[in-house]
GROMACS .gro file of N, CA and C in nm:
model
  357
    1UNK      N    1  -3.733  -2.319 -11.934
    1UNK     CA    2  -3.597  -2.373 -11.932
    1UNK      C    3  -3.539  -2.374 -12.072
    2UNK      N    4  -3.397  -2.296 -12.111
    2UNK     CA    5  -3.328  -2.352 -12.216
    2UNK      C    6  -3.193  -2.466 -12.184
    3UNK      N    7  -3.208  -2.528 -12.290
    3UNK     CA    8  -3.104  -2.597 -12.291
    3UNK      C    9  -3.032  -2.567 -12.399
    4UNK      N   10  -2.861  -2.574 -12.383
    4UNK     CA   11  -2.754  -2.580 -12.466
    4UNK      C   12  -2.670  -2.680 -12.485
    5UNK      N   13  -2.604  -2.712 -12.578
    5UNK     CA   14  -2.586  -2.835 -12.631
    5UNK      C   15  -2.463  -2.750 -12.744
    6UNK      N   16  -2.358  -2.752 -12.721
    6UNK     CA   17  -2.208  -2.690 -12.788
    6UNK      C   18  -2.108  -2.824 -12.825
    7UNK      N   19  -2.109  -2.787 -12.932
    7UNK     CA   20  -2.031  -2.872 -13.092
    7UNK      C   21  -1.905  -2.747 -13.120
    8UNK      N   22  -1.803  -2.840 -13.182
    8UNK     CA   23  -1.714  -2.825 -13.269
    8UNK      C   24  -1.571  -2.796 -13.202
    9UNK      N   25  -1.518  -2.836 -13.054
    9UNK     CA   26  -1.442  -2.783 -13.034
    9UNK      C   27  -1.356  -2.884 -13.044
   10UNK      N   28  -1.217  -2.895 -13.026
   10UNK     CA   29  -1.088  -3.016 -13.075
   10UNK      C   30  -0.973  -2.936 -13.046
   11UNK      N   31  -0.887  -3.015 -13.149
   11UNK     CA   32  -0.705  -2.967 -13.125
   11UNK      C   33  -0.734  -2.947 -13.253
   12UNK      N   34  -0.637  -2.824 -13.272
   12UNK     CA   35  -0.580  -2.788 -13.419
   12UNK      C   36  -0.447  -2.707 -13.386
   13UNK      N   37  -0.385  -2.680 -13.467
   13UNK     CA   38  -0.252  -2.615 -13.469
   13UNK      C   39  -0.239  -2.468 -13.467
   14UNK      N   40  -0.146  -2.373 -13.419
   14UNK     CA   41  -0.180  -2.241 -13.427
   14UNK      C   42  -0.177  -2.186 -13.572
   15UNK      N   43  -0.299  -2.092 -13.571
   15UNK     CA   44  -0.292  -2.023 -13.717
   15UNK      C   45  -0.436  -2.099 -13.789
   16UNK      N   46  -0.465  -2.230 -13.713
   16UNK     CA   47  -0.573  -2.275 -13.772
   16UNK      C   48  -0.702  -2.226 -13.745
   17UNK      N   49  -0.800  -2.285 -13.755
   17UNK     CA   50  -0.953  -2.220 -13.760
   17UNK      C   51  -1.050  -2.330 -13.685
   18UNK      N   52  -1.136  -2.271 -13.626
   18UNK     CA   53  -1.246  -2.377 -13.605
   18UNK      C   54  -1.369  -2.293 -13.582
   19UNK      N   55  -1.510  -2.413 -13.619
   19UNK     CA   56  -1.582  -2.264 -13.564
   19UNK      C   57  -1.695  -2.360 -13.480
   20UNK      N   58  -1.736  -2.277 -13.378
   20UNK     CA   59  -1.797  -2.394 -13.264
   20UNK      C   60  -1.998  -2.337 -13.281
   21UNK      N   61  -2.059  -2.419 -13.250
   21UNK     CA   62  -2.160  -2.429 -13.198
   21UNK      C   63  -2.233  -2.444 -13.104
   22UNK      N   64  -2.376  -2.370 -13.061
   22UNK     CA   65  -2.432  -2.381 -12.997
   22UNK      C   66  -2.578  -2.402 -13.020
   23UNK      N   67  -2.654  -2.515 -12.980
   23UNK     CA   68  -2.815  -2.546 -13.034
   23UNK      C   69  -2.877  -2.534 -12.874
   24UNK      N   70  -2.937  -2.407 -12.935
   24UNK     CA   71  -3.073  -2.402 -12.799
   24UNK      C   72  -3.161  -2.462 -12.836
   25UNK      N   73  -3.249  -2.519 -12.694
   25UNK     CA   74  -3.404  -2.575 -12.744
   25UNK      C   75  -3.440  -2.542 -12.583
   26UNK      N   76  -3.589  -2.591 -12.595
   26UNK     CA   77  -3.694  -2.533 -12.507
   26UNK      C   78  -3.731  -2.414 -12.507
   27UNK      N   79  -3.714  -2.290 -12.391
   27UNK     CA   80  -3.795  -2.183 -12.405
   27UNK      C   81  -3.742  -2.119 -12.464
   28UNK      N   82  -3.698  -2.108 -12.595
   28UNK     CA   83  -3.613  -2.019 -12.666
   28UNK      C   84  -3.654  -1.893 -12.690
   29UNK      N   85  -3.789  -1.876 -12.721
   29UNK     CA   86  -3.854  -1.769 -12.721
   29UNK      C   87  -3.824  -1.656 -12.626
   30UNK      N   88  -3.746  -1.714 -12.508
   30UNK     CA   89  -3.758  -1.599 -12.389
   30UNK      C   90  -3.611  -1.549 -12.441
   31UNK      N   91  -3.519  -1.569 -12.521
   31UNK     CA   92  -3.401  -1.586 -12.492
   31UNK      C   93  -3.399  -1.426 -12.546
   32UNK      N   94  -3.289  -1.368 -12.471
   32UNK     CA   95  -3.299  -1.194 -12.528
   32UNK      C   96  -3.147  -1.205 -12.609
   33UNK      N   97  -3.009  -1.268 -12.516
   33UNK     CA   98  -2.884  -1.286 -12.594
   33UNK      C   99  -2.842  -1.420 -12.550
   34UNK      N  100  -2.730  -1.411 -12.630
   34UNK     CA  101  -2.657  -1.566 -12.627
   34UNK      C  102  -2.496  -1.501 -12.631
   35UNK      N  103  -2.445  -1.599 -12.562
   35UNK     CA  104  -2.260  -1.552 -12.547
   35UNK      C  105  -2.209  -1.651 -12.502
   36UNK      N  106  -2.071  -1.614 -12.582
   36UNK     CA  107  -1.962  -1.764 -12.587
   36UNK      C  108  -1.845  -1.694 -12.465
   37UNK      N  109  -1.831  -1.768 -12.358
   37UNK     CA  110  -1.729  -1.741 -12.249
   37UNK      C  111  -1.648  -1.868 -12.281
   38UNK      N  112  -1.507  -1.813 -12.214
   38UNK     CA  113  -1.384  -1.942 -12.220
   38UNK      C  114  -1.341  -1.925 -12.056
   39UNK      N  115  -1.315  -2.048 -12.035
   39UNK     CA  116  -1.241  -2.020 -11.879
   39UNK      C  117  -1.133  -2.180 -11.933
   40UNK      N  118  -0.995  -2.128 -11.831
   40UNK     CA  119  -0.853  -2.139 -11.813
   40UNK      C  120  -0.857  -2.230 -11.692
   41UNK      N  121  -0.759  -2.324 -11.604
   41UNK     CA  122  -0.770  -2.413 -11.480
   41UNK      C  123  -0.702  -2.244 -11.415
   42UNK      N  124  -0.792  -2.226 -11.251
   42UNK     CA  125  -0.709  -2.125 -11.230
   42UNK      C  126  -0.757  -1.991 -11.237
   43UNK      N  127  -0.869  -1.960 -11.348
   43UNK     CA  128  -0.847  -1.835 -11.388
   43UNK      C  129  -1.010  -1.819 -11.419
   44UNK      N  130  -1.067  -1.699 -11.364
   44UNK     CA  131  -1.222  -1.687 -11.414
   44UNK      C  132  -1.245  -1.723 -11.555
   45UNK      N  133  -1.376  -1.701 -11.532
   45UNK     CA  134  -1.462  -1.731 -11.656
   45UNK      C  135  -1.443  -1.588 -11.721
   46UNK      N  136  -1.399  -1.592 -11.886
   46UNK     CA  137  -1.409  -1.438 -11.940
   46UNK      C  138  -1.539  -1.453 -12.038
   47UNK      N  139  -1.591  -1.341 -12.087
   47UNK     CA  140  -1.700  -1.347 -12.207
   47UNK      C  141  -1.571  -1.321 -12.346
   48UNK      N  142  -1.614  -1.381 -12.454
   48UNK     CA  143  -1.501  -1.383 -12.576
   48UNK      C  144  -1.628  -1.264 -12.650
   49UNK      N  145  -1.743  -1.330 -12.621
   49UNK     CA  146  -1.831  -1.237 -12.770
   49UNK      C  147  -1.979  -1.276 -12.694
   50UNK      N  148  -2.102  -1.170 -12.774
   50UNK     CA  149  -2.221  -1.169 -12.745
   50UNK      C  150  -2.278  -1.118 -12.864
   51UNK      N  151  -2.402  -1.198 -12.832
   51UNK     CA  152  -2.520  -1.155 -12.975
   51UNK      C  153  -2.625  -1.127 -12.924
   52UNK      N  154  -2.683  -1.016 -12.951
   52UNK     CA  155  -2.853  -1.006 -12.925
   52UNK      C  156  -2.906  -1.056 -13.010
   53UNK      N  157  -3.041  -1.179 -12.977
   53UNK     CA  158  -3.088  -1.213 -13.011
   53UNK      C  159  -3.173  -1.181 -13.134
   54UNK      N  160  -3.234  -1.027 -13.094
   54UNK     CA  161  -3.340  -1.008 -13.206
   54UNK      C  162  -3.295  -0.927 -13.298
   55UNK      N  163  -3.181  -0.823 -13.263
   55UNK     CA  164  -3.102  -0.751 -13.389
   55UNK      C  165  -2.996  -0.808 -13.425
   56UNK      N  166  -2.928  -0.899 -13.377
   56UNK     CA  167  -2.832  -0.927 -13.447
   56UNK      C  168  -2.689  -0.877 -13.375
   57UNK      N  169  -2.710  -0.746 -13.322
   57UNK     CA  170  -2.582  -0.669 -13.272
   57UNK      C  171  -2.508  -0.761 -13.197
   58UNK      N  172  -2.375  -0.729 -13.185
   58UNK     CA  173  -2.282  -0.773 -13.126
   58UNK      C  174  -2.150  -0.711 -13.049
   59UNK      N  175  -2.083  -0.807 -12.956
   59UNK     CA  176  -1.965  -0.751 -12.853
   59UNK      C  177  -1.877  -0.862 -12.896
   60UNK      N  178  -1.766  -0.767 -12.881
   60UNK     CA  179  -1.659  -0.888 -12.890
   60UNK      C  180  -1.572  -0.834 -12.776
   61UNK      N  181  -1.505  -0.905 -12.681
   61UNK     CA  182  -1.370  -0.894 -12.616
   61UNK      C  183  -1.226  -0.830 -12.671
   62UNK      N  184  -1.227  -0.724 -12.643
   62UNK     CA  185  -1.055  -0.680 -12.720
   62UNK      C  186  -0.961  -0.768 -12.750
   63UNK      N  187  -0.954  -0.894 -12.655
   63UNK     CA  188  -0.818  -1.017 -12.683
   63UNK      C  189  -0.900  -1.047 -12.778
   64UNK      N  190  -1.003  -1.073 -12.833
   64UNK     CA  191  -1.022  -1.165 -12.945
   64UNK      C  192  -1.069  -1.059 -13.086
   65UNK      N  193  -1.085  -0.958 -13.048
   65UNK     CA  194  -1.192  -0.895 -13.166
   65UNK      C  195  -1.105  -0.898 -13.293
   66UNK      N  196  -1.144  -0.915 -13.418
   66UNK     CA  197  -1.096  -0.964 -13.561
   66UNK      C  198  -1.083  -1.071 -13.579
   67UNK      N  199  -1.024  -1.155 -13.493
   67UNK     CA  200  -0.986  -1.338 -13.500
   67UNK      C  201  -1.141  -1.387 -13.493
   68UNK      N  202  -1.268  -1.333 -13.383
   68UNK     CA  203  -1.370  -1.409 -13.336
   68UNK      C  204  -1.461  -1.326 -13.439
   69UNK      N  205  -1.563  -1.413 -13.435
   69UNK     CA  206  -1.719  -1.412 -13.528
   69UNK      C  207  -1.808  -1.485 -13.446
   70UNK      N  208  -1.884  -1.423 -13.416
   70UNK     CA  209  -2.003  -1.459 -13.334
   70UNK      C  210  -2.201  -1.413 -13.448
   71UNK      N  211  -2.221  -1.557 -13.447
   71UNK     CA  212  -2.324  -1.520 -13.549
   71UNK      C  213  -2.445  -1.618 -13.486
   72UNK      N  214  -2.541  -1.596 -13.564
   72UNK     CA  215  -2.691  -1.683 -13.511
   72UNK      C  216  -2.751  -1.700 -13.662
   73UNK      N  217  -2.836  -1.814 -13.613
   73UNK     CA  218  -2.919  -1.868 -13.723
   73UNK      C  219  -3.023  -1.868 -13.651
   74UNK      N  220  -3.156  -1.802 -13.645
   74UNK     CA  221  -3.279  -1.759 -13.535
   74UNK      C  222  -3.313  -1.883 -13.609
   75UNK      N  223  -3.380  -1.931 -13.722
   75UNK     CA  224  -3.475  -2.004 -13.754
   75UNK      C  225  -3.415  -2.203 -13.677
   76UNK      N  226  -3.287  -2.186 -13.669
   76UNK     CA  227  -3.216  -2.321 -13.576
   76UNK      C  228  -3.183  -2.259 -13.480
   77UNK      N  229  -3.241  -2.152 -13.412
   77UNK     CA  230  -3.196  -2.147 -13.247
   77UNK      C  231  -3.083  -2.206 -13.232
   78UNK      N  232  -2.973  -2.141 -13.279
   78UNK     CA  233  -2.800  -2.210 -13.320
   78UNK      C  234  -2.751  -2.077 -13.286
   79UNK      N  235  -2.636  -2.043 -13.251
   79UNK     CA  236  -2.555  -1.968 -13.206
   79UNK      C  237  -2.380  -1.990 -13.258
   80UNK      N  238  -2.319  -1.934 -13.335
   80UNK     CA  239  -2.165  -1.959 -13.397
   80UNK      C  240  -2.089  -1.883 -13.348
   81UNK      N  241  -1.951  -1.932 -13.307
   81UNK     CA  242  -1.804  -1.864 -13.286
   81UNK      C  243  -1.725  -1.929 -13.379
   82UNK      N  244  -1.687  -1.859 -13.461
   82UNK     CA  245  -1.594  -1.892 -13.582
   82UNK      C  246  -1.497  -1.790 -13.516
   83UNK      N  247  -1.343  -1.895 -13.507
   83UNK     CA  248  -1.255  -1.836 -13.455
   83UNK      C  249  -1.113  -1.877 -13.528
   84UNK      N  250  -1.056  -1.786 -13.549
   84UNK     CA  251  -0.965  -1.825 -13.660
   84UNK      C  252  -0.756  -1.703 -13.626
   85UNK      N  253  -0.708  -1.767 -13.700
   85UNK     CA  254  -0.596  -1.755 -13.653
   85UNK      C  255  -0.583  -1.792 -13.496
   86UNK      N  256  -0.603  -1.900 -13.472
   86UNK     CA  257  -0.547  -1.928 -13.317
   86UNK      C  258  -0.460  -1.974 -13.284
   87UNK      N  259  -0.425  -1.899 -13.126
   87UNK     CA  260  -0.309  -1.894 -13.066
   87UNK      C  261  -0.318  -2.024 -13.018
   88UNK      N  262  -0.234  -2.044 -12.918
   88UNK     CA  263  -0.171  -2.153 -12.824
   88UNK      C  264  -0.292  -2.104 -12.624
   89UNK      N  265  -0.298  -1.914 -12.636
   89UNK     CA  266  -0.354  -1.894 -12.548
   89UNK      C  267  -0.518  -1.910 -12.578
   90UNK      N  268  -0.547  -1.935 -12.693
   90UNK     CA  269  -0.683  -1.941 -12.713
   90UNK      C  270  -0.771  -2.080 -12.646
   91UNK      N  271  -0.657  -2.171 -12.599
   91UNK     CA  272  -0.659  -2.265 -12.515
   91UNK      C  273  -0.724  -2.287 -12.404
   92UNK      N  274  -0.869  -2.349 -12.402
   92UNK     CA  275  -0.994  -2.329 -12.261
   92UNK      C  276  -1.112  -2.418 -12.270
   93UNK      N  277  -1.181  -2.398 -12.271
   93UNK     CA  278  -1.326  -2.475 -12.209
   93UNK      C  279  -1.422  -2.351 -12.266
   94UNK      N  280  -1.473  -2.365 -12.409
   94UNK     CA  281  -1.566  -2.278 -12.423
   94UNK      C  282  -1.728  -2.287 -12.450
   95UNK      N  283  -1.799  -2.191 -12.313
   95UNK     CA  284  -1.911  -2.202 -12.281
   95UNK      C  285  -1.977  -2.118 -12.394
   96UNK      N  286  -2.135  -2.177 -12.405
   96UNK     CA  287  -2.214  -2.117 -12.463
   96UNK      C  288  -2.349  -2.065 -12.336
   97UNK      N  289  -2.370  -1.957 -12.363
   97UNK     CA  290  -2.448  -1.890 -12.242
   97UNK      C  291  -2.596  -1.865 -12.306
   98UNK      N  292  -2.732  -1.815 -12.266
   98UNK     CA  293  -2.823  -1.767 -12.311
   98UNK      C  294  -2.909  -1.658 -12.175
   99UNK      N  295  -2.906  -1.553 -12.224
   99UNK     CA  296  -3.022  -1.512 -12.096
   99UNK      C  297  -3.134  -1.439 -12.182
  100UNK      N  298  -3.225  -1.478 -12.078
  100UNK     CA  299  -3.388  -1.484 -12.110
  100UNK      C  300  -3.439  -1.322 -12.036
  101UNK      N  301  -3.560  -1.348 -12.140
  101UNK     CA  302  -3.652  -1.213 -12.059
  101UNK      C  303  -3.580  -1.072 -12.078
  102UNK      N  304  -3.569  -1.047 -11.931
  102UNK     CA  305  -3.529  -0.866 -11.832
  102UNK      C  306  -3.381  -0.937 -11.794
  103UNK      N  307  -3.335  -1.070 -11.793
  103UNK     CA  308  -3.229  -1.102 -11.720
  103UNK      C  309  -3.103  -0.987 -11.763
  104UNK      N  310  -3.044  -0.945 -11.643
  104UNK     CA  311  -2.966  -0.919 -11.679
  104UNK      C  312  -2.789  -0.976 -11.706
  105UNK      N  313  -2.820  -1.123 -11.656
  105UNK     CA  314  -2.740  -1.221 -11.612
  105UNK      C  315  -2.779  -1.345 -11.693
  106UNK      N  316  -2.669  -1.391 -11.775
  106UNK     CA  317  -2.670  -1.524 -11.830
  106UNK      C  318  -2.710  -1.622 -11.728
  107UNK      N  319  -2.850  -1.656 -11.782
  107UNK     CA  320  -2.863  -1.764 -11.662
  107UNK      C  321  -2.914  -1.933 -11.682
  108UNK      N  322  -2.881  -1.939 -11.835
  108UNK     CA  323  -2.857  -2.076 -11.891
  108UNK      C  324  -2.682  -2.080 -11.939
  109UNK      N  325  -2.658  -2.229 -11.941
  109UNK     CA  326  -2.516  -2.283 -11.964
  109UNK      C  327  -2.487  -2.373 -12.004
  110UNK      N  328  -2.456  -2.419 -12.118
  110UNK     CA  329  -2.380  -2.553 -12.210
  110UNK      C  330  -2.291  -2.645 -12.090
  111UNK      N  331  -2.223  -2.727 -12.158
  111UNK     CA  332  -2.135  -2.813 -12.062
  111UNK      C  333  -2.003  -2.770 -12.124
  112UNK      N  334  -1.986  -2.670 -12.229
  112UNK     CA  335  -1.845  -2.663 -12.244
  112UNK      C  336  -1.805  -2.727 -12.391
  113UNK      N  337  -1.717  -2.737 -12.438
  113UNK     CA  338  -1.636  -2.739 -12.528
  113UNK      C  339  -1.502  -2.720 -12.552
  114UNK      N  340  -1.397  -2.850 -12.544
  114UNK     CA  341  -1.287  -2.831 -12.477
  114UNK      C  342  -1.185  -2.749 -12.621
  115UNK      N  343  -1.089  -2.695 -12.639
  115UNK     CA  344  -1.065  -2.614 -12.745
  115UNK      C  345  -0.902  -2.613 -12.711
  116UNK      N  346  -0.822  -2.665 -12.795
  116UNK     CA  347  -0.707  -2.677 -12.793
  116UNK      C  348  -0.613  -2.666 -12.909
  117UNK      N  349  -0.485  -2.583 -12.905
  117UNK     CA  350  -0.450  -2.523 -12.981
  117UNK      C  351  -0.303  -2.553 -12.941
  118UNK      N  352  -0.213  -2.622 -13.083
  118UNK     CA  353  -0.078  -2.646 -13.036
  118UNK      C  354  -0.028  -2.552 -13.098
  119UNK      N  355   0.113  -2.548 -13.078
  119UNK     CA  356   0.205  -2.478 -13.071
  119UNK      C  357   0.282  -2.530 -13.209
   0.00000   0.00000   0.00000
């Protein structure tokens, strides 16, 4: 079992910055990637960005790519979205994900991180 545990999200104004967290613990070892999804009232869950675990590589979403940074600290099993210049639509509930093993499916999940952005 992993568990996730996601820090740093709030209100800030558009154009501002924040950058959020995620602390895995338990079977971390199995974990192959980690990814930050946002979901809207209404509207699926999207993926914003992804990290593989053991190289480092990464995906970002076209709506976000340049604004988002998605990074890891292996030795704190920590996971970062540093997200900057934000909109008003950057406005959601953002999950931190982990899948283990062969998964090919995120199949651990944070509780969220509410992320709000005025106008």
């Amino acid at each position: 079992q992993v568990q996730l545990v996601e820090s740093g999200g709030g209100l800030v104004q558009a154009g501002g910055s924040l950058r959020l967290a995620c602390a895995a613990s338990g079977g971390t070892f199995r974990m192959s990637a980690m990814g930050w999804f946002r979901q809207v009232p209404e509207k699926e869950r999207e993926i914003v960005a992804a990290i593989r675990w053991g190289d480092g590589s990464t995906f970002y979403a076209n709506s976000v790519n340049g604004r988002f940074t998605i990074s890891r600290d292996s030795a704190k099993n920590t996971v970062y979205l540093q997200i900057n210049s934000l909109k008003p639509e950057d406005t959601a509930i953002y999950y931190c994900a982990a899948r283990t093993g062969l998964s090919t499916q995120y199949n651990y999940w944070g509780q969220g991180t509410q992320v709000t952005v005025s106008s």
